mmCIF file with all atom_site columns, C-alpha atoms in Angstrom:
data_model
loop_
_atom_site.group_PDB
_atom_site.id
_atom_site.type_symbol
_atom_site.label_atom_id
_atom_site.label_alt_id
_atom_site.label_comp_id
_atom_site.label_asym_id
_atom_site.label_entity_id
_atom_site.label_seq_id
_atom_site.pdbx_PDB_ins_code
_atom_site.Cartn_x
_atom_site.Cartn_y
_atom_site.Cartn_z
_atom_site.occupancy
_atom_site.B_iso_or_equiv
_atom_site.pdbx_formal_charge
_atom_site.auth_seq_id
_atom_site.auth_comp_id
_atom_site.auth_asym_id
_atom_site.auth_atom_id
_atom_site.pdbx_PDB_model_num
ATOM 1   C CA . SER B 1 1   ? 202.455 130.060 -19.381 1.00 94.00 ? 1   SER B CA 1
ATOM 2   C CA . LEU B 1 2   ? 203.447 127.260 -17.080 1.00 97.00 ? 2   LEU B CA 1
ATOM 3   C CA . VAL B 1 3   ? 204.710 123.853 -18.123 1.00 97.00 ? 3   VAL B CA 1
ATOM 4   C CA . ALA B 1 4   ? 205.073 120.557 -16.302 1.00 97.00 ? 4   ALA B CA 1
ATOM 5   C CA . GLU B 1 5   ? 208.051 118.382 -17.204 1.00 97.00 ? 5   GLU B CA 1
ATOM 6   C CA . MET B 1 6   ? 208.929 114.780 -16.496 1.00 94.00 ? 6   MET B CA 1
ATOM 7   C CA . ASP B 1 7   ? 212.359 113.498 -17.444 1.00 94.00 ? 7   ASP B CA 1
ATOM 8   C CA . GLY B 1 8   ? 212.912 116.540 -19.670 1.00 94.00 ? 8   GLY B CA 1
ATOM 9   C CA . LYS B 1 9   ? 209.640 116.070 -21.555 1.00 96.00 ? 9   LYS B CA 1
ATOM 10  C CA . VAL B 1 10  ? 206.828 118.632 -21.411 1.00 97.00 ? 10  VAL B CA 1
ATOM 11  C CA . VAL B 1 11  ? 203.741 116.743 -20.208 1.00 98.00 ? 11  VAL B CA 1
ATOM 12  C CA . GLY B 1 12  ? 201.445 119.639 -19.296 1.00 98.00 ? 12  GLY B CA 1
ATOM 13  C CA . HIS B 1 13  ? 200.808 123.305 -20.017 1.00 97.00 ? 13  HIS B CA 1
ATOM 14  C CA . ALA B 1 14  ? 198.602 126.073 -18.646 1.00 97.00 ? 14  ALA B CA 1
ATOM 15  C CA . ALA B 1 15  ? 198.273 129.564 -20.078 1.00 95.00 ? 15  ALA B CA 1
ATOM 16  C CA . PHE B 1 16  ? 197.059 132.687 -18.313 1.00 96.00 ? 16  PHE B CA 1
ATOM 17  C CA . SER B 1 17  ? 196.493 135.977 -20.115 1.00 96.00 ? 17  SER B CA 1
ATOM 18  C CA . VAL B 1 18  ? 194.975 139.394 -19.483 1.00 96.00 ? 18  VAL B CA 1
ATOM 19  C CA . VAL B 1 19  ? 191.258 139.710 -20.213 1.00 97.00 ? 19  VAL B CA 1
ATOM 20  C CA . THR B 1 20  ? 189.206 142.850 -20.591 1.00 97.00 ? 20  THR B CA 1
ATOM 21  C CA . VAL B 1 21  ? 185.828 143.587 -19.055 1.00 97.00 ? 21  VAL B CA 1
ATOM 22  C CA . ASN B 1 22  ? 183.713 145.998 -21.088 1.00 97.00 ? 22  ASN B CA 1
ATOM 23  C CA . GLY B 1 23  ? 186.849 146.754 -23.097 1.00 96.00 ? 23  GLY B CA 1
ATOM 24  C CA . ASP B 1 24  ? 189.009 147.714 -20.111 1.00 97.00 ? 24  ASP B CA 1
ATOM 25  C CA . ASP B 1 25  ? 191.966 145.976 -18.467 1.00 96.00 ? 25  ASP B CA 1
ATOM 26  C CA . ILE B 1 26  ? 190.884 145.931 -14.831 1.00 96.00 ? 26  ILE B CA 1
ATOM 27  C CA . GLY B 1 27  ? 193.421 143.454 -13.484 1.00 97.00 ? 27  GLY B CA 1
ATOM 28  C CA . TRP B 1 28  ? 191.614 140.223 -14.367 1.00 98.00 ? 28  TRP B CA 1
ATOM 29  C CA . TYR B 1 29  ? 193.127 137.261 -16.181 1.00 98.00 ? 29  TYR B CA 1
ATOM 30  C CA . GLY B 1 30  ? 191.861 134.306 -18.153 1.00 97.00 ? 30  GLY B CA 1
ATOM 31  C CA . LEU B 1 31  ? 192.929 130.694 -17.732 1.00 97.00 ? 31  LEU B CA 1
ATOM 32  C CA . GLY B 1 32  ? 193.237 128.602 -20.844 1.00 92.00 ? 32  GLY B CA 1
ATOM 33  C CA . PRO B 1 33  ? 194.149 126.645 -22.618 1.00 92.00 ? 33  PRO B CA 1
ATOM 34  C CA . ILE B 1 34  ? 195.310 123.942 -20.258 1.00 95.00 ? 34  ILE B CA 1
ATOM 35  C CA . SER B 1 35  ? 196.458 120.530 -21.377 1.00 96.00 ? 35  SER B CA 1
ATOM 36  C CA . VAL B 1 36  ? 198.114 117.387 -20.063 1.00 98.00 ? 36  VAL B CA 1
ATOM 37  C CA . LEU B 1 37  ? 199.284 114.522 -22.248 1.00 98.00 ? 37  LEU B CA 1
ATOM 38  C CA . PRO B 1 38  ? 196.730 111.688 -22.057 1.00 97.00 ? 38  PRO B CA 1
ATOM 39  C CA . GLU B 1 39  ? 199.157 109.211 -20.503 1.00 97.00 ? 39  GLU B CA 1
ATOM 40  C CA . PHE B 1 40  ? 199.865 111.686 -17.671 1.00 97.00 ? 40  PHE B CA 1
ATOM 41  C CA . GLN B 1 41  ? 196.279 112.696 -16.898 1.00 96.00 ? 41  GLN B CA 1
ATOM 42  C CA . LYS B 1 42  ? 194.593 111.924 -13.565 1.00 95.00 ? 42  LYS B CA 1
ATOM 43  C CA . GLN B 1 43  ? 197.891 112.356 -11.706 1.00 96.00 ? 43  GLN B CA 1
ATOM 44  C CA . GLY B 1 44  ? 197.265 115.890 -10.440 1.00 96.00 ? 44  GLY B CA 1
ATOM 45  C CA . ILE B 1 45  ? 199.471 117.624 -13.019 1.00 97.00 ? 45  ILE B CA 1
ATOM 46  C CA . GLY B 1 46  ? 196.698 119.852 -14.374 1.00 97.00 ? 46  GLY B CA 1
ATOM 47  C CA . SER B 1 47  ? 195.540 120.733 -10.870 1.00 97.00 ? 47  SER B CA 1
ATOM 48  C CA . LYS B 1 48  ? 199.061 121.670 -9.825  1.00 98.00 ? 48  LYS B CA 1
ATOM 49  C CA . LEU B 1 49  ? 199.487 123.881 -12.910 1.00 98.00 ? 49  LEU B CA 1
ATOM 50  C CA . ILE B 1 50  ? 196.206 125.645 -12.161 1.00 98.00 ? 50  ILE B CA 1
ATOM 51  C CA . GLU B 1 51  ? 196.956 126.103 -8.450  1.00 98.00 ? 51  GLU B CA 1
ATOM 52  C CA . THR B 1 52  ? 200.459 127.400 -9.171  1.00 98.00 ? 52  THR B CA 1
ATOM 53  C CA . GLY B 1 53  ? 199.209 129.801 -11.829 1.00 98.00 ? 53  GLY B CA 1
ATOM 54  C CA . LEU B 1 54  ? 196.447 131.159 -9.608  1.00 98.00 ? 54  LEU B CA 1
ATOM 55  C CA . ALA B 1 55  ? 198.948 131.684 -6.775  1.00 98.00 ? 55  ALA B CA 1
ATOM 56  C CA . GLN B 1 56  ? 201.251 133.580 -9.130  1.00 98.00 ? 56  GLN B CA 1
ATOM 57  C CA . LEU B 1 57  ? 198.364 135.775 -10.278 1.00 98.00 ? 57  LEU B CA 1
ATOM 58  C CA . ARG B 1 58  ? 197.555 136.602 -6.659  1.00 98.00 ? 58  ARG B CA 1
ATOM 59  C CA . ASP B 1 59  ? 201.226 137.398 -6.040  1.00 97.00 ? 59  ASP B CA 1
ATOM 60  C CA . ILE B 1 60  ? 201.279 139.974 -8.845  1.00 97.00 ? 60  ILE B CA 1
ATOM 61  C CA . GLY B 1 61  ? 198.129 141.649 -7.537  1.00 97.00 ? 61  GLY B CA 1
ATOM 62  C CA . ALA B 1 62  ? 195.588 140.315 -10.031 1.00 97.00 ? 62  ALA B CA 1
ATOM 63  C CA . LYS B 1 63  ? 191.968 140.869 -9.020  1.00 97.00 ? 63  LYS B CA 1
ATOM 64  C CA . GLY B 1 64  ? 190.649 137.544 -10.324 1.00 98.00 ? 64  GLY B CA 1
ATOM 65  C CA . CYS B 1 65  ? 190.584 134.935 -13.038 1.00 98.00 ? 65  CYS B CA 1
ATOM 66  C CA . VAL B 1 66  ? 187.969 133.722 -15.522 1.00 98.00 ? 66  VAL B CA 1
ATOM 67  C CA . LEU B 1 67  ? 187.686 130.665 -17.737 1.00 97.00 ? 67  LEU B CA 1
ATOM 68  C CA . GLU B 1 68  ? 185.431 128.751 -20.040 1.00 95.00 ? 68  GLU B CA 1
ATOM 69  C CA . GLY B 1 69  ? 185.189 125.110 -19.036 1.00 95.00 ? 69  GLY B CA 1
ATOM 70  C CA . SER B 1 70  ? 183.445 122.314 -17.218 1.00 95.00 ? 70  SER B CA 1
ATOM 71  C CA . PRO B 1 71  ? 181.844 123.360 -13.922 1.00 96.00 ? 71  PRO B CA 1
ATOM 72  C CA . ALA B 1 72  ? 182.303 119.808 -12.642 1.00 95.00 ? 72  ALA B CA 1
ATOM 73  C CA . TYR B 1 73  ? 186.084 120.204 -12.968 1.00 95.00 ? 73  TYR B CA 1
ATOM 74  C CA . TYR B 1 74  ? 186.789 123.875 -12.244 1.00 97.00 ? 74  TYR B CA 1
ATOM 75  C CA . GLN B 1 75  ? 184.501 124.391 -9.238  1.00 97.00 ? 75  GLN B CA 1
ATOM 76  C CA . ARG B 1 76  ? 187.049 122.495 -7.124  1.00 96.00 ? 76  ARG B CA 1
ATOM 77  C CA . PHE B 1 77  ? 189.376 125.496 -7.524  1.00 97.00 ? 77  PHE B CA 1
ATOM 78  C CA . GLY B 1 78  ? 186.674 127.958 -6.445  1.00 97.00 ? 78  GLY B CA 1
ATOM 79  C CA . PHE B 1 79  ? 185.433 129.022 -9.877  1.00 98.00 ? 79  PHE B CA 1
ATOM 80  C CA . LYS B 1 80  ? 181.723 129.622 -10.298 1.00 96.00 ? 80  LYS B CA 1
ATOM 81  C CA . ALA B 1 81  ? 179.348 131.386 -12.659 1.00 97.00 ? 81  ALA B CA 1
ATOM 82  C CA . TYR B 1 82  ? 178.316 134.963 -11.881 1.00 96.00 ? 82  TYR B CA 1
ATOM 83  C CA . SER B 1 83  ? 175.194 136.260 -13.572 1.00 92.00 ? 83  SER B CA 1
ATOM 84  C CA . GLY B 1 84  ? 176.538 139.752 -14.257 1.00 95.00 ? 84  GLY B CA 1
ATOM 85  C CA . LEU B 1 85  ? 179.789 138.623 -15.861 1.00 97.00 ? 85  LEU B CA 1
ATOM 86  C CA . PHE B 1 86  ? 179.612 136.938 -19.250 1.00 96.00 ? 86  PHE B CA 1
ATOM 87  C CA . TYR B 1 87  ? 181.570 135.716 -22.252 1.00 95.00 ? 87  TYR B CA 1
ATOM 88  C CA . GLU B 1 88  ? 179.661 135.554 -25.523 1.00 92.00 ? 88  GLU B CA 1
ATOM 89  C CA . GLY B 1 89  ? 181.650 132.543 -26.756 1.00 87.00 ? 89  GLY B CA 1
ATOM 90  C CA . ALA B 1 90  ? 180.554 130.217 -23.931 1.00 89.00 ? 90  ALA B CA 1
ATOM 91  C CA . PRO B 1 91  ? 178.132 127.442 -24.931 1.00 89.00 ? 91  PRO B CA 1
ATOM 92  C CA . SER B 1 92  ? 175.949 128.343 -21.925 1.00 91.00 ? 92  SER B CA 1
ATOM 93  C CA . ALA B 1 93  ? 176.252 130.600 -18.884 1.00 93.00 ? 93  ALA B CA 1
ATOM 94  C CA . GLU B 1 94  ? 177.353 127.890 -16.428 1.00 95.00 ? 94  GLU B CA 1
ATOM 95  C CA . TYR B 1 95  ? 180.453 127.139 -18.535 1.00 96.00 ? 95  TYR B CA 1
ATOM 96  C CA . PHE B 1 96  ? 181.865 130.631 -18.053 1.00 97.00 ? 96  PHE B CA 1
ATOM 97  C CA . MET B 1 97  ? 183.162 131.020 -14.520 1.00 97.00 ? 97  MET B CA 1
ATOM 98  C CA . ALA B 1 98  ? 185.145 133.443 -12.415 1.00 98.00 ? 98  ALA B CA 1
ATOM 99  C CA . LEU B 1 99  ? 187.304 133.282 -9.331  1.00 98.00 ? 99  LEU B CA 1
ATOM 100 C CA . PRO B 1 100 ? 187.593 136.654 -7.588  1.00 98.00 ? 100 PRO B CA 1
ATOM 101 C CA . PHE B 1 101 ? 190.682 137.087 -5.441  1.00 97.00 ? 101 PHE B CA 1
ATOM 102 C CA . TYR B 1 102 ? 188.896 139.821 -3.494  1.00 90.00 ? 102 TYR B CA 1
ATOM 103 C CA . GLU B 1 103 ? 185.233 140.283 -2.727  1.00 82.00 ? 103 GLU B CA 1
ATOM 104 C CA . SER B 1 104 ? 184.074 142.165 -5.808  1.00 90.00 ? 104 SER B CA 1
ATOM 105 C CA . VAL B 1 105 ? 183.257 140.621 -9.168  1.00 96.00 ? 105 VAL B CA 1
ATOM 106 C CA . PRO B 1 106 ? 183.003 142.955 -12.135 1.00 96.00 ? 106 PRO B CA 1
ATOM 107 C CA . LYS B 1 107 ? 179.897 143.057 -14.297 1.00 97.00 ? 107 LYS B CA 1
ATOM 108 C CA . GLY B 1 108 ? 179.976 143.037 -18.058 1.00 97.00 ? 108 GLY B CA 1
ATOM 109 C CA . LYS B 1 109 ? 181.352 141.421 -21.159 1.00 97.00 ? 109 LYS B CA 1
ATOM 110 C CA . VAL B 1 110 ? 184.675 139.603 -20.896 1.00 97.00 ? 110 VAL B CA 1
ATOM 111 C CA . GLU B 1 111 ? 186.983 139.330 -23.875 1.00 95.00 ? 111 GLU B CA 1
ATOM 112 C CA . PHE B 1 112 ? 190.097 137.200 -24.056 1.00 93.00 ? 112 PHE B CA 1
ATOM 113 C CA . HIS B 1 113 ? 193.249 138.264 -25.893 1.00 85.00 ? 113 HIS B CA 1
ATOM 114 C CA . ARG B 1 114 ? 192.651 138.721 -29.623 1.00 81.00 ? 114 ARG B CA 1
ATOM 115 C CA . ALA B 1 115 ? 194.836 135.688 -30.368 1.00 77.00 ? 115 ALA B CA 1
ATOM 116 C CA . PHE B 1 116 ? 191.981 133.506 -29.056 1.00 74.00 ? 116 PHE B CA 1
ATOM 117 C CA . TYR B 1 117 ? 189.755 134.740 -31.891 1.00 68.00 ? 117 TYR B CA 1
ATOM 118 C CA . VAL B 1 118 ? 192.138 133.982 -34.770 1.00 69.00 ? 118 VAL B CA 1
ATOM 119 C CA . SER B 1 119 ? 190.867 131.240 -37.035 1.00 66.00 ? 119 SER B CA 1
ATOM 120 C CA . LYS B 1 120 ? 193.046 128.997 -39.143 1.00 58.00 ? 120 LYS B CA 1
#
């Protein structure tokens, strides 16, 4: 997790966690959730958290990152949908995107950490 602080107050957060593809850990990570307090949005805080997190993933040798979210927002970071890679929880295929750090994109079913599936 990464946090953004202003005057000692946490104003933003981004989480990255290991994902599996077809049940295997193959060096890919998932982004989410990400949040910025409403009064601090549209100031680049979320973008900076995402860019920093992606750079750190590259530094540790990750192969890529996936997320479920708005294509209009996340395409600016290089994320896009890949037909052979899917997440069953996405509302439609274009909302599940990947950003490979190398040329290859795995094919198969992505699952996030089991904590993402816990209901209240």
